Amino acid sequence: MLTIQSVLQTTTKSTKINMQKLVKFDDLDLRLLIEHADSLYQENKKVLFNSLHEGMGGYLMLNYAIGKLYQDQNLLDKANRIYQEIIDRISDGKVHDCHSFANGLPGICWLLDYYSQLTDNKSLVVGPEIEQLLKESAIKSFEMGYADPLYGGMGGLYYFIMKYGEYNEDIRDIFQAFYRNGKKDELGFRSRNAILEEDVDEEYDIGFAHGLAGYVSILSMIKSSTPEIDQCIAESLHYIELQYREDSVSKYPASLLEASTSSEEMDEKYNIRIGWCYGDLSIATMYLHLYNRTGNKSYFDKALNLAMGTLVRRSRKLSHVNDIYFCHGSSYLYFIYNLFYKVSHEERFLKQSLYWGRYTQTHLHIEKELKKNSLSFLNGIIGPLFVWLYADKQILDKRIFQSYFLNI
């Protein structure tokens, strides 16, 4: 099996990587990250640590994953204590954000279920009172125009889909709140996301993290087919495909402002990064989700063709990669091209994955990471570490990426 380490051992001078200066995860004692996490926990446990993506989630998974990597029972035991502490926090009502998957109760509940599956712990039974609270919070978020997967009502819907899979009353009620608060006309379906800081009237986000590609991907995870879900997906796809431009850097924009927009502004919206959050790879990922749900090969072909079209953007400048993190950095590209290789067996995806894997390792500066006040899944060291532990070490399985709404 090809890994970053084996590729590094056979890298030629054409890669322009200085091997003497290259720092790899393999070269580090990653228990330094545990010390960093312990420090952040002590500083922020009353404020930050009610969060999957920014706090307790990273703290729990760091101890578990690094404990597995080094076969360190003390770290594994500590992970179990953190797990129990999270349960106690929920029981004591100390999680106040009840709609955000990234920072609130839906994501924490997903984490408890995932961790219990990893470790054969008895999972927290999320009772009807908590689930009613999650449901009501999701519905209210949609009514306020906060559809966002990470920070809005779609995160609550995602929790129920991940737990139950099949279409049920809770999923139906939350979905209907989402659907009736969107906009439907001859252009298709789209939903405002007023939670975004730069959101303006009549602007509709297309991307995976905050917009239509994410909404469709989450809806595609409902195992049973229903006419209203199918209709919403079809209408959303119609709207997305209307934005396709063959002659642009990106084939799809970050968002569409339906009010008057200058040609310069539109060109800028199409000149966007390839990443988890936005861009053609996020649309390709959406189509891969749809293929997994329906078996429709046209979705599979669409996903591969879009992903293949991004392969020419093999540099920091062309890809707009500006860090190694998962949200819009190189570790996501390492992961997603690896995934496209596994589903297609197309060698060009593997080469692209290994390229971005090398890039991630080359730009890993652990000293800088230890100075950051962050355990972020999206914008911190946790994301690159997850990818490495999954792809190179097989310590984590791909279910961990459900925390990024990836279930393929």
Coordinates of C-alpha atoms in Angstrom, one line a residue:
M1 CA 0.0 0.0 0.0
L2 CA 1.3 3.4 -0.9
T3 CA 1.5 5.8 2.0
I4 CA 3.0 9.3 2.5
Q5 CA 6.0 7.7 4.1
S6 CA 6.7 5.3 1.2
V7 CA 6.3 8.0 -1.3
L8 CA 8.7 10.3 0.6
Q9 CA 11.3 7.6 0.5
T10 CA 11.2 7.5 -3.3
T11 CA 10.6 11.1 -4.1
T12 CA 12.8 12.6 -6.9
K13 CA 14.4 16.0 -7.0
S14 CA 11.6 17.2 -9.3
T15 CA 9.3 17.5 -6.2
K16 CA 11.5 20.4 -5.0
I17 CA 11.0 19.3 -1.4
N18 CA 14.0 19.6 0.9
M19 CA 14.1 16.2 2.6
Q20 CA 16.4 17.4 5.3
K21 CA 13.9 20.0 6.5
L22 CA 10.8 17.9 6.0
V23 CA 8.9 17.3 9.3
K24 CA 6.5 14.4 9.2
F25 CA 3.9 13.2 11.7
D26 CA 6.0 10.1 12.0
D27 CA 9.0 12.1 13.2
L28 CA 7.1 13.7 16.1
D29 CA 6.1 12.6 19.5
L30 CA 2.4 13.5 19.1
R31 CA 1.9 13.3 22.9
L32 CA 3.0 17.0 22.7
L33 CA -0.5 17.6 21.3
I34 CA -2.0 16.0 24.3
E35 CA -0.1 18.4 26.6
H36 CA -1.4 21.3 24.4
A37 CA -4.9 19.9 24.6
D38 CA -4.7 19.6 28.4
S39 CA -3.6 23.2 28.7
L40 CA -6.4 24.4 26.5
Y41 CA -8.9 22.4 28.4
Q42 CA -7.9 24.0 31.7
E43 CA -8.1 27.4 30.1
N44 CA -11.4 27.0 28.3
K45 CA -13.4 24.2 29.9
K46 CA -16.2 26.6 31.1
V47 CA -16.7 28.3 27.7
L48 CA -15.2 26.5 24.7
F49 CA -15.5 22.9 25.5
N50 CA -19.2 22.3 24.8
S51 CA -18.2 21.8 21.2
L52 CA -17.6 18.9 18.7
H53 CA -15.5 20.9 16.2
E54 CA -13.7 23.3 18.6
G55 CA -13.4 21.8 22.0
M56 CA -14.4 18.6 23.7
G57 CA -14.6 16.7 20.4
G58 CA -10.9 17.3 19.6
Y59 CA -9.9 16.7 23.2
L60 CA -11.6 13.3 23.3
M61 CA -10.5 12.2 19.9
L62 CA -6.9 13.3 20.4
N63 CA -6.5 11.2 23.5
Y64 CA -8.2 8.2 21.9
A65 CA -6.4 8.3 18.6
I66 CA -2.9 9.0 20.0
G67 CA -3.5 6.4 22.6
K68 CA -4.3 3.9 19.9
L69 CA -1.2 5.0 17.9
Y70 CA 1.2 4.5 20.7
Q71 CA -0.8 1.7 22.5
D72 CA -0.8 4.0 25.5
Q73 CA -3.5 2.7 27.9
N74 CA -3.3 5.8 30.1
L75 CA -4.4 8.0 27.2
L76 CA -7.2 5.5 26.3
D77 CA -8.4 5.5 29.9
K78 CA -8.3 9.3 29.9
A79 CA -10.4 9.3 26.7
N80 CA -13.0 7.2 28.5
R81 CA -13.0 9.8 31.4
I82 CA -13.5 12.6 28.9
Y83 CA -16.4 10.7 27.3
Q84 CA -18.0 10.3 30.7
E85 CA -17.5 14.0 31.4
I86 CA -19.3 14.9 28.2
I87 CA -22.2 12.8 29.2
D88 CA -22.3 14.4 32.7
R89 CA -22.2 17.9 31.1
I90 CA -25.3 17.0 29.0
S91 CA -27.1 15.5 32.0
D92 CA -26.4 18.7 33.9
G93 CA -27.7 20.9 31.1
K94 CA -24.4 22.5 30.4
V95 CA -24.7 22.4 26.6
H96 CA -26.7 25.4 25.6
D97 CA -26.4 25.5 21.8
C98 CA -29.0 23.1 20.7
H99 CA -28.9 23.5 16.9
S100 CA -25.3 23.8 15.8
F101 CA -23.6 20.5 14.7
A102 CA -20.1 22.1 15.0
N103 CA -20.5 23.8 18.3
G104 CA -23.6 22.5 20.0
L105 CA -25.7 19.5 21.2
P106 CA -26.3 17.7 17.8
G107 CA -22.6 17.3 17.1
I108 CA -21.8 16.3 20.7
C109 CA -24.6 13.6 20.6
W110 CA -23.2 12.3 17.3
L111 CA -19.7 12.2 18.8
L112 CA -20.9 10.1 21.8
D113 CA -22.5 7.6 19.5
Y114 CA -19.5 7.4 17.3
Y115 CA -17.1 7.0 20.2
S116 CA -19.2 4.3 21.8
Q117 CA -19.1 2.3 18.5
L118 CA -15.3 2.7 18.4
T119 CA -14.7 1.5 22.0
D120 CA -17.7 -0.7 22.8
N121 CA -18.7 1.7 25.5
K122 CA -22.3 1.8 26.4
S123 CA -23.6 4.8 24.5
L124 CA -25.4 7.7 26.1
V125 CA -29.1 7.1 25.5
V126 CA -30.4 10.4 24.2
G127 CA -33.8 10.6 25.7
P128 CA -37.0 12.0 24.2
E129 CA -36.7 15.3 26.1
I130 CA -33.3 16.0 24.6
E131 CA -34.4 14.9 21.1
Q132 CA -37.5 17.1 21.3
L133 CA -35.2 20.0 22.2
L134 CA -32.9 19.2 19.2
K135 CA -35.9 19.0 16.9
E136 CA -37.5 22.3 18.1
S137 CA -34.2 24.1 17.9
A138 CA -33.6 22.9 14.3
I139 CA -37.1 24.0 13.2
K140 CA -36.7 27.4 14.8
S141 CA -33.3 27.8 13.1
F142 CA -34.9 27.3 9.7
E143 CA -37.7 29.7 10.5
M144 CA -35.0 32.3 11.2
G145 CA -33.2 31.6 8.0
Y146 CA -30.3 29.7 9.6
A147 CA -30.1 26.6 7.5
D148 CA -26.4 26.2 7.8
P149 CA -25.1 22.6 8.2
L150 CA -22.3 23.6 10.6
Y151 CA -24.1 26.2 12.7
G152 CA -27.8 26.1 11.8
G153 CA -30.8 23.8 11.6
M154 CA -29.4 21.4 9.1
G155 CA -27.1 20.1 11.8
G156 CA -30.1 19.0 13.9
L157 CA -31.5 17.2 10.9
Y158 CA -28.2 15.5 10.2
Y159 CA -28.1 14.2 13.8
F160 CA -31.5 12.5 13.4
I161 CA -30.5 11.1 9.9
M162 CA -27.2 9.7 11.3
K163 CA -29.0 8.1 14.2
Y164 CA -32.1 6.7 12.5
G165 CA -31.3 6.5 8.9
E166 CA -34.8 5.8 7.7
Y167 CA -37.3 8.6 7.2
N168 CA -39.3 9.0 10.4
E169 CA -41.6 11.6 12.0
D170 CA -38.7 13.7 13.4
I171 CA -36.8 13.8 10.1
R172 CA -40.0 14.6 8.3
D173 CA -41.0 17.5 10.6
I174 CA -37.5 19.1 10.5
F175 CA -37.2 18.6 6.7
Q176 CA -40.6 20.2 6.1
A177 CA -39.5 23.3 8.1
F178 CA -36.4 23.5 5.9
Y179 CA -38.4 23.1 2.7
R180 CA -41.1 25.5 3.4
N181 CA -38.7 28.2 4.4
G182 CA -36.7 28.0 1.2
K183 CA -37.5 29.6 -2.2
K184 CA -39.0 27.6 -5.0
D185 CA -39.7 28.8 -8.5
E186 CA -38.8 27.9 -12.1
L187 CA -35.1 28.1 -11.2
G188 CA -35.4 25.4 -8.6
F189 CA -35.1 25.3 -4.9
R190 CA -32.6 27.2 -2.7
S191 CA -32.4 28.3 0.9
R192 CA -31.1 31.5 2.3
N193 CA -28.4 31.2 5.0
A194 CA -28.7 34.4 7.0
I195 CA -26.2 33.0 9.6
L196 CA -23.3 33.9 7.3
E197 CA -21.6 37.2 8.3
E198 CA -21.5 38.6 4.7
D199 CA -25.0 37.3 3.7
V200 CA -27.1 39.7 1.8
D201 CA -30.7 39.5 0.6
E202 CA -31.3 37.2 -2.4
E203 CA -27.8 35.6 -2.1
Y204 CA -27.8 31.8 -2.1
D205 CA -24.8 29.8 -1.1
I206 CA -23.9 26.8 -3.4
G207 CA -21.1 25.2 -1.3
F208 CA -20.8 22.2 0.9
A209 CA -20.2 23.8 4.3
H210 CA -23.0 26.4 4.2
G211 CA -25.1 25.8 1.1
L212 CA -27.0 23.7 -1.4
A213 CA -24.3 21.1 -2.0
G214 CA -24.2 20.4 1.8
Y215 CA -28.0 20.3 2.0
V216 CA -28.4 17.9 -0.8
S217 CA -25.6 15.6 0.5
I218 CA -27.3 15.5 4.0
L219 CA -30.7 14.8 2.5
S220 CA -29.2 12.0 0.3
M221 CA -28.2 10.1 3.5
I222 CA -31.8 9.4 4.3
K223 CA -32.0 5.7 3.4
S224 CA -35.7 5.5 2.4
S225 CA -37.0 7.5 -0.6
T226 CA -39.9 9.8 -0.3
P227 CA -41.6 12.0 -2.9
E228 CA -41.0 15.2 -1.0
I229 CA -37.3 14.5 -0.4
D230 CA -36.8 13.5 -4.0
Q231 CA -38.5 16.6 -5.2
C232 CA -36.4 18.9 -3.0
I233 CA -33.2 17.2 -4.2
A234 CA -34.3 17.4 -7.9
E235 CA -35.2 21.1 -7.5
S236 CA -31.9 21.9 -5.7
L237 CA -29.9 20.1 -8.4
H238 CA -31.7 22.1 -11.1
Y239 CA -30.7 25.3 -9.4
I240 CA -27.1 24.2 -9.0
E241 CA -26.8 23.1 -12.6
L242 CA -28.1 26.4 -13.9
Q243 CA -24.9 27.9 -12.4
Y244 CA -22.5 25.7 -14.4
R245 CA -20.0 27.6 -16.5
E246 CA -17.6 25.7 -18.8
D247 CA -15.3 28.6 -19.4
S248 CA -14.3 29.5 -15.8
V249 CA -11.7 28.5 -13.3
S250 CA -14.3 26.9 -11.2
K251 CA -17.3 25.4 -12.9
Y252 CA -19.6 26.4 -10.0
P253 CA -19.6 29.6 -8.0
A254 CA -19.4 30.0 -4.2
S255 CA -22.8 31.6 -4.2
L256 CA -25.3 33.4 -6.5
L257 CA -26.6 36.9 -5.9
E258 CA -29.9 37.0 -7.7
A259 CA -30.0 40.8 -7.6
S260 CA -27.9 42.6 -10.2
T261 CA -24.3 41.6 -10.1
S262 CA -21.5 43.0 -12.2
S263 CA -19.5 40.7 -14.5
E264 CA -16.4 41.3 -12.4
E265 CA -18.2 40.2 -9.3
M266 CA -19.5 37.1 -11.0
D267 CA -16.1 36.2 -12.3
E268 CA -14.7 36.4 -8.8
K269 CA -17.4 34.1 -7.5
Y270 CA -16.2 31.5 -10.0
N271 CA -12.6 31.9 -9.2
I272 CA -12.7 30.0 -5.9
R273 CA -10.7 27.4 -4.1
I274 CA -11.1 23.7 -4.4
G275 CA -11.8 22.5 -0.9
W276 CA -14.3 20.9 1.5
C277 CA -16.3 24.0 2.0
Y278 CA -16.6 25.4 -1.6
G279 CA -15.8 24.7 -5.2
D280 CA -16.1 21.9 -7.7
L281 CA -14.8 19.2 -5.4
S282 CA -17.7 19.9 -3.0
I283 CA -20.2 19.6 -5.9
A284 CA -18.4 16.3 -7.0
T285 CA -18.7 15.0 -3.4
M286 CA -22.4 15.8 -3.4
Y287 CA -22.9 13.8 -6.6
L288 CA -21.0 10.9 -5.1
H289 CA -23.4 11.0 -2.1
L290 CA -26.3 10.9 -4.6
Y291 CA -24.8 7.9 -6.4
N292 CA -24.4 6.0 -3.1
R293 CA -28.0 6.6 -2.3
T294 CA -29.6 5.9 -5.7
G295 CA -27.1 3.8 -7.7
N296 CA -27.7 6.2 -10.6
K297 CA -24.5 5.9 -12.7
S298 CA -25.0 9.4 -14.2
Y299 CA -24.3 10.8 -10.7
F300 CA -21.2 8.7 -10.4
D301 CA -20.0 9.9 -13.8
K302 CA -20.8 13.5 -13.0
A303 CA -18.8 13.2 -9.7
L304 CA -15.7 11.7 -11.4
N305 CA -15.8 14.2 -14.3
L306 CA -15.9 17.2 -12.0
A307 CA -13.2 15.8 -9.7
M308 CA -11.1 15.0 -12.7
G309 CA -11.4 18.5 -14.0
T310 CA -9.8 19.8 -10.8
L311 CA -6.6 17.9 -11.3
V312 CA -5.0 20.6 -13.4
R313 CA -5.1 22.9 -10.3
R314 CA -2.0 21.3 -8.8
S315 CA -0.4 24.2 -7.0
R316 CA -1.1 26.5 -4.1
K317 CA -1.9 29.4 -6.4
L318 CA -4.2 27.5 -8.7
S319 CA -6.1 25.6 -5.9
H320 CA -6.2 28.6 -3.6
V321 CA -4.9 26.4 -0.8
N322 CA -3.6 28.6 2.0
D323 CA -3.0 26.2 4.9
I324 CA -2.9 22.5 5.7
Y325 CA -6.2 22.3 7.5
F326 CA -9.3 20.4 6.5
C327 CA -11.8 23.1 5.7
H328 CA -10.0 24.8 2.8
G329 CA -6.5 23.3 3.0
S330 CA -4.3 20.6 1.7
S331 CA -5.2 17.8 4.1
Y332 CA -8.8 17.8 2.7
L333 CA -7.4 17.4 -0.8
Y334 CA -5.2 14.5 0.4
F335 CA -8.3 12.9 1.8
I336 CA -10.8 13.5 -1.0
Y337 CA -8.6 12.5 -3.9
N338 CA -7.7 9.4 -2.0
L339 CA -11.4 8.7 -1.7
F340 CA -12.0 9.3 -5.4
Y341 CA -9.1 6.9 -6.2
K342 CA -10.8 4.2 -4.0
V343 CA -14.1 4.5 -5.7
S344 CA -12.8 4.9 -9.3
H345 CA -9.3 3.2 -9.3
E346 CA -8.1 6.1 -11.4
E347 CA -4.4 6.4 -10.8
R348 CA -4.4 10.2 -11.4
F349 CA -6.5 10.6 -8.3
L350 CA -4.0 8.6 -6.3
K351 CA -1.1 10.8 -7.6
Q352 CA -3.0 13.9 -6.7
S353 CA -3.7 12.6 -3.2
L354 CA -0.1 11.8 -2.6
Y355 CA 1.0 15.2 -3.9
W356 CA -1.2 17.0 -1.4
G357 CA -0.2 14.6 1.3
R358 CA 3.4 15.6 0.7
Y359 CA 2.4 19.2 0.7
T360 CA 0.7 18.8 4.1
Q361 CA 3.7 17.1 5.6
T362 CA 6.0 19.8 4.1
H363 CA 4.0 22.6 5.6
L364 CA 3.5 21.0 9.0
H365 CA 4.9 23.3 11.7
I366 CA 4.2 21.8 15.0
E367 CA 5.7 24.7 17.0
K368 CA 3.2 27.0 15.4
E369 CA 0.3 24.7 16.1
L370 CA 1.3 24.4 19.8
K371 CA 1.0 28.2 20.0
K372 CA -2.5 28.3 18.7
N373 CA -5.5 28.4 21.0
S374 CA -7.3 25.8 18.9
L375 CA -8.3 22.2 18.8
S376 CA -10.4 22.8 15.7
F377 CA -11.5 20.0 13.4
L378 CA -11.9 22.5 10.5
N379 CA -9.1 25.0 11.0
G380 CA -6.5 23.4 13.3
I381 CA -4.2 20.4 13.5
I382 CA -7.0 18.0 14.3
G383 CA -8.1 17.7 10.6
P384 CA -4.7 16.9 9.1
L385 CA -4.1 14.5 12.0
F386 CA -7.4 12.7 11.3
V387 CA -6.5 12.3 7.6
W388 CA -3.0 10.9 8.4
L389 CA -4.4 8.5 11.1
Y390 CA -7.0 7.3 8.6
A391 CA -5.0 7.1 5.3
D392 CA -1.5 6.3 6.6
K393 CA -1.9 4.6 9.9
Q394 CA -5.5 3.0 9.7
I395 CA -6.0 4.1 13.4
L396 CA -9.3 5.8 12.5
D397 CA -11.8 4.6 10.0
K398 CA -13.7 6.7 7.6
R399 CA -16.7 7.2 9.9
I400 CA -14.7 10.0 11.7
F401 CA -15.4 12.0 8.5
Q402 CA -19.1 12.0 9.3
S403 CA -18.2 14.9 11.5
Y404 CA -17.7 16.8 8.2
F405 CA -21.0 15.5 6.7
L406 CA -19.0 13.0 4.6
N407 CA -20.7 9.6 4.6
I408 CA -19.3 7.9 1.5

